[in-house]
Each structure stands twice: as structure tokens, then as C-alpha cells.
XYZ file of C-alpha atoms in Angstrom:
470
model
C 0.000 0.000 0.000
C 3.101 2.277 0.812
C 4.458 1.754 -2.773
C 0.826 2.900 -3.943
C 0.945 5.783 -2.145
C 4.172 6.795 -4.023
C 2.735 6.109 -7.196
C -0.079 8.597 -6.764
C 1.984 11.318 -5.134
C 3.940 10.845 -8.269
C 1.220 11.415 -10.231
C 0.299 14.437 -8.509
C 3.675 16.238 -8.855
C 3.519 15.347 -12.656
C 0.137 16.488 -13.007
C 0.946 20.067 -10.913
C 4.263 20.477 -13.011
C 2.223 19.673 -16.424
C -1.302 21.281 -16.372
C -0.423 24.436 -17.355
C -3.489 25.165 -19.873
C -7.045 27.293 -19.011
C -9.769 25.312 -20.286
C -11.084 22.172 -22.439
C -8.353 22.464 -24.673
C -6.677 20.003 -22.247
C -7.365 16.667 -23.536
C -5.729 14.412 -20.419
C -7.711 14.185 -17.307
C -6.053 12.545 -13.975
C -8.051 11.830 -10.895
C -6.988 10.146 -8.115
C -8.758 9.881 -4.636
C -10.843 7.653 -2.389
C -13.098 4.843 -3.008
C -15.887 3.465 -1.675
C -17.069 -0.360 -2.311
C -21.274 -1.357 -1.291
C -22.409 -4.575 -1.357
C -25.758 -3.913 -0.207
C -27.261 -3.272 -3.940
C -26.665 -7.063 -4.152
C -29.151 -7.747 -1.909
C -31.678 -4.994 -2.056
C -34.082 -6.948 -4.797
C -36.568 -3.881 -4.628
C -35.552 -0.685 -6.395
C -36.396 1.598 -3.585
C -34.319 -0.711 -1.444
C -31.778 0.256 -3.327
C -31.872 3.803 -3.147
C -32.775 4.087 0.624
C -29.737 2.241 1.685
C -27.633 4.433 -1.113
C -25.955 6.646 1.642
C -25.875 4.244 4.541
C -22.281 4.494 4.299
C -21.507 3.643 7.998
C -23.001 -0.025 7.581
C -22.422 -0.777 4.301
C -19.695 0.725 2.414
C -15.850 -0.254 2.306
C -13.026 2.583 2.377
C -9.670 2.379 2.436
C -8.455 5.264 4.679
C -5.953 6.283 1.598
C -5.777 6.785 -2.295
C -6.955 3.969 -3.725
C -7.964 4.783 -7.210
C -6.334 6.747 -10.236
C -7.819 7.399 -13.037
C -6.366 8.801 -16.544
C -8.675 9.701 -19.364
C -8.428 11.537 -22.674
C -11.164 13.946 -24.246
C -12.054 12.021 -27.798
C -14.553 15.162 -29.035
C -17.759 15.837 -28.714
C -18.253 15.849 -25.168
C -16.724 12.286 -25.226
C -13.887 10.991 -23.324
C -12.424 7.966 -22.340
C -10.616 6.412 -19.577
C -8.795 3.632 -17.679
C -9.744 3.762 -13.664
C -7.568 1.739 -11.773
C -8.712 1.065 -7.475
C -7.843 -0.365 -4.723
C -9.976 -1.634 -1.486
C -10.485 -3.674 1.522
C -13.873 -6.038 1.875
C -14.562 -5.694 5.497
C -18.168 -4.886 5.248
C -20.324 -7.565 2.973
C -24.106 -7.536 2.641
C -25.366 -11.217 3.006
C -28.120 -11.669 0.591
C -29.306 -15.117 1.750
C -32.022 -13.743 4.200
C -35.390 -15.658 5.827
C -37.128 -11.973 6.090
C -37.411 -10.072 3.115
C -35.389 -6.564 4.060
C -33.289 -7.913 6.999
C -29.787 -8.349 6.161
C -26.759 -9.395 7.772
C -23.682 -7.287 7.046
C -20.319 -10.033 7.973
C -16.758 -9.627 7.524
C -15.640 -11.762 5.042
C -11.602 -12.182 6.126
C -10.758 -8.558 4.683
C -10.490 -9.246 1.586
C -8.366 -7.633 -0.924
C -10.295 -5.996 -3.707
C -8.807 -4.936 -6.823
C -10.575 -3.618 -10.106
C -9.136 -2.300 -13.484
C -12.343 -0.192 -15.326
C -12.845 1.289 -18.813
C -15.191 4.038 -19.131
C -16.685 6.053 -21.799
C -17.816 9.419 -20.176
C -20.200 12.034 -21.560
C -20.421 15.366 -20.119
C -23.185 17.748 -19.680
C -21.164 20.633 -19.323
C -21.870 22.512 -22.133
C -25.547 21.626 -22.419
C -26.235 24.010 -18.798
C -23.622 26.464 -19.857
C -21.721 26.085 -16.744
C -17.855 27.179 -16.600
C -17.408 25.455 -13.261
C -20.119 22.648 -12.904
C -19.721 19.416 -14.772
C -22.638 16.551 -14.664
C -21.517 13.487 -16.390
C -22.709 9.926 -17.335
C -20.560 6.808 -18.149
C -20.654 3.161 -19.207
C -18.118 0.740 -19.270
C -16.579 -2.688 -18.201
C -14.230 -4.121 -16.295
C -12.757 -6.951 -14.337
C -12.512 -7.325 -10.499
C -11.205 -9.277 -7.664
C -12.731 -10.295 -4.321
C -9.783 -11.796 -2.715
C -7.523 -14.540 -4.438
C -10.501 -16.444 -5.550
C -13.496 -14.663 -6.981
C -12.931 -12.737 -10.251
C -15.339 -11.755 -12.876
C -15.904 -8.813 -15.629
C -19.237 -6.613 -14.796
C -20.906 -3.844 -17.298
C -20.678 -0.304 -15.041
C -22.968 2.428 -15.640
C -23.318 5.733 -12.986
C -23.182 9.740 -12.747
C -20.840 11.939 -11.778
C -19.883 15.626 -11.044
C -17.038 17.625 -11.188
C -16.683 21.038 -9.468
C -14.070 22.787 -11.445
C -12.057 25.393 -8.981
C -10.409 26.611 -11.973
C -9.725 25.649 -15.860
C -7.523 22.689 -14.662
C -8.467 21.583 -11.310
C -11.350 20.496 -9.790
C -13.329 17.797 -7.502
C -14.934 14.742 -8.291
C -17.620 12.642 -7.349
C -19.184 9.776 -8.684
C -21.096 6.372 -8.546
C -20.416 3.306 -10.502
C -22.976 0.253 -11.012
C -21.378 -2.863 -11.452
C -23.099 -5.508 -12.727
C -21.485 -8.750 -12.337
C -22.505 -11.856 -14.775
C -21.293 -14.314 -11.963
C -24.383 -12.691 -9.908
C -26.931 -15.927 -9.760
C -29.018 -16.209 -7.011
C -26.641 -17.482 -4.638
C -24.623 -14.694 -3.028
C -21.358 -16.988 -1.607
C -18.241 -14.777 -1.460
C -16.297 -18.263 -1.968
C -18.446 -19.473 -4.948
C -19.959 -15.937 -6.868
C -19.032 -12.042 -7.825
C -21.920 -10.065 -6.237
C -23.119 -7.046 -8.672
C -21.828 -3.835 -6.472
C -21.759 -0.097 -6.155
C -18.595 1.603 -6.235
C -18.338 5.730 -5.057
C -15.364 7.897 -5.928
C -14.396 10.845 -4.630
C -10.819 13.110 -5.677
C -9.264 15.266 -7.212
C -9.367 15.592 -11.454
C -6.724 17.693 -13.183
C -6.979 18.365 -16.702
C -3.266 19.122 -19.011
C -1.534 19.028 -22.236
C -3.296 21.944 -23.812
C -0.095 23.320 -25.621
C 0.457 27.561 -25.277
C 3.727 27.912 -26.758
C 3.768 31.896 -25.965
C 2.930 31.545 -22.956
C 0.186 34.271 -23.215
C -2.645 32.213 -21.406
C -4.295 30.577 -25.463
C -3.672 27.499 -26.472
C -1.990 27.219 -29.288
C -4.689 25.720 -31.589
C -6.714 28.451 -30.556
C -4.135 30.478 -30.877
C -3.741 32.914 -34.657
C -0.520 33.384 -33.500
C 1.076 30.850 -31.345
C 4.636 31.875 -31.403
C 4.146 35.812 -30.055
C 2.243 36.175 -26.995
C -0.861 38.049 -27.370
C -4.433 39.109 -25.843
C -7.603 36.810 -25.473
C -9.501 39.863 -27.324
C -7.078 39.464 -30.565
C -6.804 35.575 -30.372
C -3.391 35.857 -28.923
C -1.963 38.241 -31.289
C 0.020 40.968 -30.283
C -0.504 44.904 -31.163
C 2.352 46.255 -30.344
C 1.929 49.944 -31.058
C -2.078 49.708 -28.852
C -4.002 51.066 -32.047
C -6.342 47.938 -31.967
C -4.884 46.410 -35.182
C -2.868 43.125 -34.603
C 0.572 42.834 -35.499
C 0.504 40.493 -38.120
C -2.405 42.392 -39.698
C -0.276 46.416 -39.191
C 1.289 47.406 -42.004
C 2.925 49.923 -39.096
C 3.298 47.349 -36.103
C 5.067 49.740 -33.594
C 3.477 52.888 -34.354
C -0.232 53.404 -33.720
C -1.615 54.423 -36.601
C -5.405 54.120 -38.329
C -7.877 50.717 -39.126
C -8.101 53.008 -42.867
C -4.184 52.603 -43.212
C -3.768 49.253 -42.095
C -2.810 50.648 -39.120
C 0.008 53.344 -39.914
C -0.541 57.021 -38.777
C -1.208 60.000 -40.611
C 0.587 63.130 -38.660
C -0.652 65.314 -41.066
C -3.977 64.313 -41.754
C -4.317 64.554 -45.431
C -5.340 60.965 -46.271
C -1.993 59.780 -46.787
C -0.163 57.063 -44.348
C 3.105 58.511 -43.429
C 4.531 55.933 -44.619
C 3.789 56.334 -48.325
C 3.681 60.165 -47.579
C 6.993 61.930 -48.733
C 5.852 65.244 -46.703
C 4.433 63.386 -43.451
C 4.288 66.402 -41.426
C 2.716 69.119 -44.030
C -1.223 68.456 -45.438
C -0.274 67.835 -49.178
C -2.305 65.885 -52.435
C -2.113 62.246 -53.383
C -0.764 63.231 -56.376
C 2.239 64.642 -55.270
C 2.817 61.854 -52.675
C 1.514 63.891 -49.492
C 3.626 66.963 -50.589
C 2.062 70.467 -50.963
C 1.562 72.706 -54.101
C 0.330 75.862 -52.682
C 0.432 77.488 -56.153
C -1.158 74.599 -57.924
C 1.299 74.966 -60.410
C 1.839 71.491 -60.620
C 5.434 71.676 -58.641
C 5.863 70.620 -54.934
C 6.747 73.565 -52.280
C 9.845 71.817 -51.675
C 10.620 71.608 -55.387
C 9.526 75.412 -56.154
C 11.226 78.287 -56.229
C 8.556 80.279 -56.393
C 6.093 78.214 -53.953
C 3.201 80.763 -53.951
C 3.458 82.198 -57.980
C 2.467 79.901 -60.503
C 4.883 78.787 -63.078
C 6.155 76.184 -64.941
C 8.714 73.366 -64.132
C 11.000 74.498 -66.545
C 11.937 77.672 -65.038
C 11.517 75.877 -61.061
C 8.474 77.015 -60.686
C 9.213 80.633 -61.611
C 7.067 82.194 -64.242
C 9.354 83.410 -66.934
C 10.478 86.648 -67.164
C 10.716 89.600 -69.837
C 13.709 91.400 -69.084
C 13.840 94.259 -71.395
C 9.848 94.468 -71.183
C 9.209 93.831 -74.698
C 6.451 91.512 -74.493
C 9.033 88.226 -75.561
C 9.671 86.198 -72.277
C 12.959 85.505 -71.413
C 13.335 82.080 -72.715
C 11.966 83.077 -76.131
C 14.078 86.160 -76.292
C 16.777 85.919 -78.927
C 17.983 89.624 -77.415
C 16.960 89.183 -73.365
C 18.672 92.651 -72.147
C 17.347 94.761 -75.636
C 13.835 95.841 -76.667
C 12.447 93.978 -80.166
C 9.605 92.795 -81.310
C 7.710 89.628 -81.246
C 8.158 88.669 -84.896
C 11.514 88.905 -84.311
C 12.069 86.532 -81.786
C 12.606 89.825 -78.952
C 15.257 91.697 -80.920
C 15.162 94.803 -82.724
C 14.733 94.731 -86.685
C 17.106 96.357 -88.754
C 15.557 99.470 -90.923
C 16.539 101.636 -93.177
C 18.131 104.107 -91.203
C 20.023 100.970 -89.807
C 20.976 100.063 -93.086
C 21.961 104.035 -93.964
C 24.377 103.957 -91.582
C 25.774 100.399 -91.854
C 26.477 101.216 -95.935
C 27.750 104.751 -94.968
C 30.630 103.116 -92.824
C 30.834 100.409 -95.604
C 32.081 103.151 -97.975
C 34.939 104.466 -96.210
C 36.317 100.773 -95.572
C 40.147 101.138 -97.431
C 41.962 98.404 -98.963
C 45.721 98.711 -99.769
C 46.223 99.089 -103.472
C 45.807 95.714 -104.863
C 45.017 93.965 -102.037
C 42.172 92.373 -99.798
C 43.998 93.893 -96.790
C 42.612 96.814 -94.748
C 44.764 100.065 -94.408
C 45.032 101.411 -90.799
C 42.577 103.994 -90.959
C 39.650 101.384 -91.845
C 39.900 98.770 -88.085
C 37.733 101.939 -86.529
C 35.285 101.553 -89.384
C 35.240 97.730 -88.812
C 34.961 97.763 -84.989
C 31.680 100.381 -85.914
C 30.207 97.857 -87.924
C 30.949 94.808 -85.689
C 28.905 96.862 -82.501
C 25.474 97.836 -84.817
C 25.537 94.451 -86.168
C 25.775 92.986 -82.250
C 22.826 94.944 -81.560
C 20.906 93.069 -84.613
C 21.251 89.204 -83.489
C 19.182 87.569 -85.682
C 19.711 90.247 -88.473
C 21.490 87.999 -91.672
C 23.396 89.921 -93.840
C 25.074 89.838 -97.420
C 28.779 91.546 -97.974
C 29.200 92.663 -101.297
C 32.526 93.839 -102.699
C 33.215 95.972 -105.999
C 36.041 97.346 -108.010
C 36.642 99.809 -110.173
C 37.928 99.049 -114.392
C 41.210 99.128 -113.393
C 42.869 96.289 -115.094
C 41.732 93.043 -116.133
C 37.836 91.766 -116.006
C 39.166 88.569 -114.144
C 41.360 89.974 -111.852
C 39.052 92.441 -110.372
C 36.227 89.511 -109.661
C 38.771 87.601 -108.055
C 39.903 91.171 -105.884
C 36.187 92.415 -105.185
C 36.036 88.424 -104.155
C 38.565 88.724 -101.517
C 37.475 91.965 -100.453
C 34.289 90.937 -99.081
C 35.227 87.608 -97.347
C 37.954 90.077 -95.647
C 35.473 91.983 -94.681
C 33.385 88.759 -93.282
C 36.364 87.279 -91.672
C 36.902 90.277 -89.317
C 33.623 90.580 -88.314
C 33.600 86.466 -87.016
C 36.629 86.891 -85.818
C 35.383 89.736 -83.266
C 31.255 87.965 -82.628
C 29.643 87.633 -85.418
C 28.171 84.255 -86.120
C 28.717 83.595 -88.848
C 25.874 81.806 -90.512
C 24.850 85.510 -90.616
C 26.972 86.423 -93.332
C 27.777 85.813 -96.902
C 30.159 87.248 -99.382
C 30.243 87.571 -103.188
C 32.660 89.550 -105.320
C 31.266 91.388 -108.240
C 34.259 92.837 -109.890
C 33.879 95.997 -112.118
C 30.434 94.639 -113.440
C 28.140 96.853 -110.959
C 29.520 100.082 -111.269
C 27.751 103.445 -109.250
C 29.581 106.388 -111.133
C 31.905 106.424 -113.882
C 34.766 105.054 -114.250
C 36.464 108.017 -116.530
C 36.888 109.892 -113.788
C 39.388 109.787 -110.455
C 36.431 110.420 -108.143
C 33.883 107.775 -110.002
C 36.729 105.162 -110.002
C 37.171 105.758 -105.716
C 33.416 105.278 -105.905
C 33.330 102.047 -107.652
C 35.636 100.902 -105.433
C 32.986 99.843 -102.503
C 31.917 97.516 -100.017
C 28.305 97.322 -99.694
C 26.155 95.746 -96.710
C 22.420 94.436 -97.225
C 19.777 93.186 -95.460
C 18.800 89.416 -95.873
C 15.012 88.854 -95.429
């Protein structure tokens, strides 16, 4: 009995180190406790004999003043369990049946015998049907085999109630009654020759365990959406970090608390735009421009415009374009930015007439040495004259035109009037003159502008003329 002892104090220190779940989950049960073996239902041929005598527990019913059963079950779904009950007990108190008055019974001590029993049960519980956390009603059936002493041994069919009282999710008391029906029960009651039919009572301790809560947060884990990071019972034991009310594993912004409408990630600046995705997070801005401002609405972010409150476009910053010399040609059309023109002319001045005057007036007193396309001294003043009016004329295209007089031959004076004017062009490029806004032709003696008889009409066929290309 010692040794038995051990084995259920055992038990109990595996059961306290183990059961570690809340509720159902649990699918082991262990009970272990007290027993109590009656006789008297044996003899009692009248059904409300039966019951009467139920609690007569001083006459009637065996205990063993120790644990003497265990019993380990497993939850198989639906309310269903099953289990193997293992007891222990003394027969000191046995009901003789064989009676001359009907009701009178003799209770004898048959030599204390040694009872043993090995059950299987099939439990239902009622639990759920009253919607009780903490009371349990139960049924069971089952079979078995017992043992009155070394002799008698027989199987019965058991059928009783029970109730648990559950202190908490894992622990609770039990208490129950077991019919056992013996098929060695005949009509002769002998202890030496037959196995009565009995009553058996239990009363102990149940503990349920292994419910699995890997995270330790109080769910089980197949209850659990997230059984490897401890959460609350109110998000199925997922955590939220950041408090907003939006799991982890559902936060698109776990540690910052944020809106359900951004999956959870803030927006500071309230424009509709999760900080996140919002490239200005702290300054109201439009979804087209990624949370950033435009406070022109000229299509160009604040941070990207120089001119954040004037509208203009992204070629210029932001910046509307401006018309420096106020002549109606913005800046970036404006062939001549820092001069007056007109608009036909791309912003620069046109060249008139009186333009033209003046250009062909200092075109006449251009001097060549005798001979020669080079320039005497007297003529660079001329040239730099011509180069500054034609700088003021950008756009202006113009055609150099030289001339000689009939001095000697036909072909030598093209080729001289020739040179003339490309002299001519060549100093003007050289000092900023584009040049694909001049040309040059020599026209030798052939154009003629006074006579050639004369000294004064031959100085005057000798000429450099400027015109206008349009």
C-alpha cells in the first residue's frame, strides 16, 4: 500500500508540473482519490431498497483510509472521453443476501479481503448543455474486471453519474457512482463461490493538461492565430504592439499606432496619406504629389519650387518666366533678353533703313591697300563700328558685297572684289559675329555706281556694300 501511495503522489507532482493550460483544450484528465465499495445493492431486490440504503455508508460501504484509485482519461470530441480507472480496497463490510425476512440483512466480515478492479469508461459530459464554466454533470458506461480476494474474479458492465466542481480551468473535484453488474451474480450470493453485482463511489481530485500555449500568453496554441508571439484573449493571442487595436501580423505599421483606414500606420498630417507612403508626413499635401504640398497649384511641390506661392512652370523651377527688357518676348523666347524687339523677331530689334543708312555709310569708307584684300590702318575703326550695330541686330542675316573699279583686267578684279568681301566677313567672325549671318560675293567691275572716266567715279566704284537678308 506504501508503494501505492508513491505512485499517486507521483502522479500528482507530474500532473501540478504539467497542467499548465485554461480550459477544455486540455485533452488528459487525472483523478486520483478515495473509493468506496457497497455490497448492499446485491441484496436490495426492490428498487427503492436500493436507493434508501444508497448513503448508509456507515453499515455498508468499504473505504480504504488512503488513495486507492487513479484514473487517466483523454477527451475524444464531442463531449466524449475515455478512460482507464484503476482502485484499490479492503472487503470488510459484505451484505449477506441469503435472508429468511425479506429486508433484513446481515452485514459479515468476510476475512478482509483484498479488492482490486481495473475499469474502462466512456464518459459524456453535460457541461456545455447548462452552460456552466465550473459545474460538470456526467454519465458513463463501461466494463471491467474485479477481484474479491484470491478467488473470486469476474468482468461486470458499469454504468453511474458523476460531477465535477471545477475550482479553476484545470483543477477540480470529483464525485461519482459506478454500477457494477457482475454476470457471476446468480441467485446465490457466496463470497467463496460468486461475484456479487456492487456499487462503487469515488471521490478526488481531477486535473486536466496538455493543452499546448507555446507563448505563454494564457491561449492554447490551436486556438491560438498566432502561437509563437504572446498576445491578448480579445485578438486571439496576437500581439498589437503599437495599442491602435490592429494586430501585429495584420499592421502594415506594427510599432506605431496608426489608423484601421491605413492598415494601421498614422497620418501626422492628416491629409489621407499614411506617413509611410507620404513623402511630406508632417505638411497636409495631395495624393498626387505623394503627401507633398503645391500651394500654387502649379503642378510643382513647395519643396521643389522656387517660387512656392506664384504659378509657373517646371521648366523655369516654378518661376514664371520673365521679360527682361519688357518687350512683351519672355525671357526664354528672347533671342535679345537685355534689348527691346519685337515679337516677330524673336525679342530683338529689326534692322531698318536708317540701320541700313548707316551700316552702308561706314561700308564706304572701308580702305583696302592698293591691290590687295587687306585693310589700311585707318579702316579697323570703321570695322569695330560695324561689328557693334551688327551685335545689336542678333538675328539680323546679312550679305557683304565687294566691288572694283575698271582698273585692269575683267578677271582679276572679280577675283579682288572676291577677296574683299570675305575680308570683310572674316573680321567681323573673328570679333562675334556668327557667322551663318553672313555671306560674301565679289562682283568685280560689273556693278559700277559712277563712272569710271573719272578719279572720283573710279574711288566710288571701289565699294563695299552691306544688305539686309530677309
Amino acid at each position: 500500500m506504501k508503494n501505492l501511495n508513491k505512485l499517486f503522489f507521483t502522479a500528482l507532482m507530474f500532473v501540478g508540473l504539467s497542467s499548465q493550460a485554461q480550459d477544455s483544450n486540455n485533452p488528459w484528465a487525472l483523478s486520483f482519490g478515495a473509493n468506496a465499495v457497497d455490497t448492499k445493492i446485491s441484496a436490495d431486490s426492490a428498487i427503492q431498497d436500493q436507493f434508501s440504503h444508497y448513503f448508509d455508508a456507515s453499515n455498508n460501504w468499504n473505504i480504504l483510509p488512503s488513495v486507492s484509485y487513479l484514473t487517466v482519461s483523454k477527451y475524444v470530441g464531442n463531449n466524449f472521453s475515455f478512460g482507464i480507472t484503476g482502485s484499490v480496497n479492503k472487503i470488510s463490510k459484505f451484505v449477506n443476501p441469503r435472508v429468511i425476512i425479506p429486508g433484513d440483512y446481515t452485514v459479515t466480515n468476510p476475512g478482509d479481503l483484498n479488492y482490486y478492479a481495473i475499469d474502462a469508461t466512456v464518459k459524456h459530459s453535460f457541461m456545455s448543455m447548462i452552460k456552466s464554466k465550473s459545474i460538470d454533470p456526467y454519465a458513463h458506461v463501461g466494463g471491467g474486471y474485479t477481484w474479491f480476494g484470491e478467488k473470486v474474479k469476474h468482468g461486470t458492465v458499469n454504468a453511474g453519474l458523476g460531477l465535477t466542481y471545477w475550482f479553476s480551468e484545470t483543477v477540480g473535484l470529483s464525485i461519482q457512482s459506478t454500477y457494477k453488474h457482475s454476470f457471476d451474480d446468480m441467485s446465490e450470493r457466496g463470497m467463496e463461490r460468486n461475484m456479487p453485482s456492487h456499487m462503487q463511489h469515488f471521490a478526488g481530485l481531477t486535473f486536466k493538461f496538455g493543452g499546448k500555449d507555446t507563448d505563454g500568453d494564457g491561449i492554447y496554441d490551436k486556438n491560438d492565430a498566432c502561437p509563437e508571439m504572446a498576445g491578448p484573449i480579445k485578438f486571439n493571442g496576437c500581439p498589437d504592439t503599437d495599442g491602435d487595436g490592429i494586430v501585429d501580423k495584420d499592421d502594415a505599421c506594427p510599432e506605431m499606432a496608426g489608423l484601421a483606414a491605413f492598415n494601421g500606420c498614422p497620418d501626422t498630417d492628416g491629409d489621407g496619406i499614411a506617413d509611410k507612403d507620404d513623402a511630406c508626413p508632417e505638411v497636409a499635401g495631395l495624393k498626387a504629389f505623394k503627401g507633398c504640398p503645391d500651394t500654387d497649384n502649379d503642378g510643382i511641390t513647395d519643396a521643389s519650387d522656387k517660387c512656392p506661392t506664384v504659378k509657373g512652370p517646371k521648366d523655369n523651377a516654378g518661376c514664371p518666366w520673365p521679360d527682361t527688357d519688357g518687350d512683351s518676348v519672355l525671357d526664354k523666347d528672347d533671342k535679345c533678353v537685355d534689348v527691346k524687339g519685337t515679337v516677330a523677331n524673336f525679342g530683338c530689334p529689326e534692322v531698318d533703313e536708317v540701320v541700313m543708312k548707316k551700316l552702308n555709310e561706314y561700308a564706304k569708307t572701308i580702305l583696302f591697300e592698293t591691290g590687295k584684300a587687306s585693310f589700311e590702318k585707318q579702316t579697323f575703326p570703321v570695322l569695330v563700328s560695324i561689328t557693334a550695330i551688327l551685335k545689336e541686330y542678333p538675328t539680323a542675316k546679312f550679305f557683304i558685297e565687294g566691288h572694283t573699279d575698271n582698273s585692269g583686267t575683267p578677271a582679276k578684279n572679280m577675283v579682288l572684289s572676291h577677296d574683299r568681301a570675305a575680308a570683310v566677313v572674316t573680321y567681323l567672325t573673328s570679333n562675334g559675329i556668327a557667322a551663318d549671318r553672313l555671306t560674301s560675293e565679289g562682283f568685280g567691275q560689273t556693278k559700277p555706281v559712277a563712272s569710271n572716266k573719272t578719279k572720283a567715279g573710279k574711288a566710288s566704284n571701289r565699294r563695299v556694300e552691306v544688305k539686309l537678308v530677309k
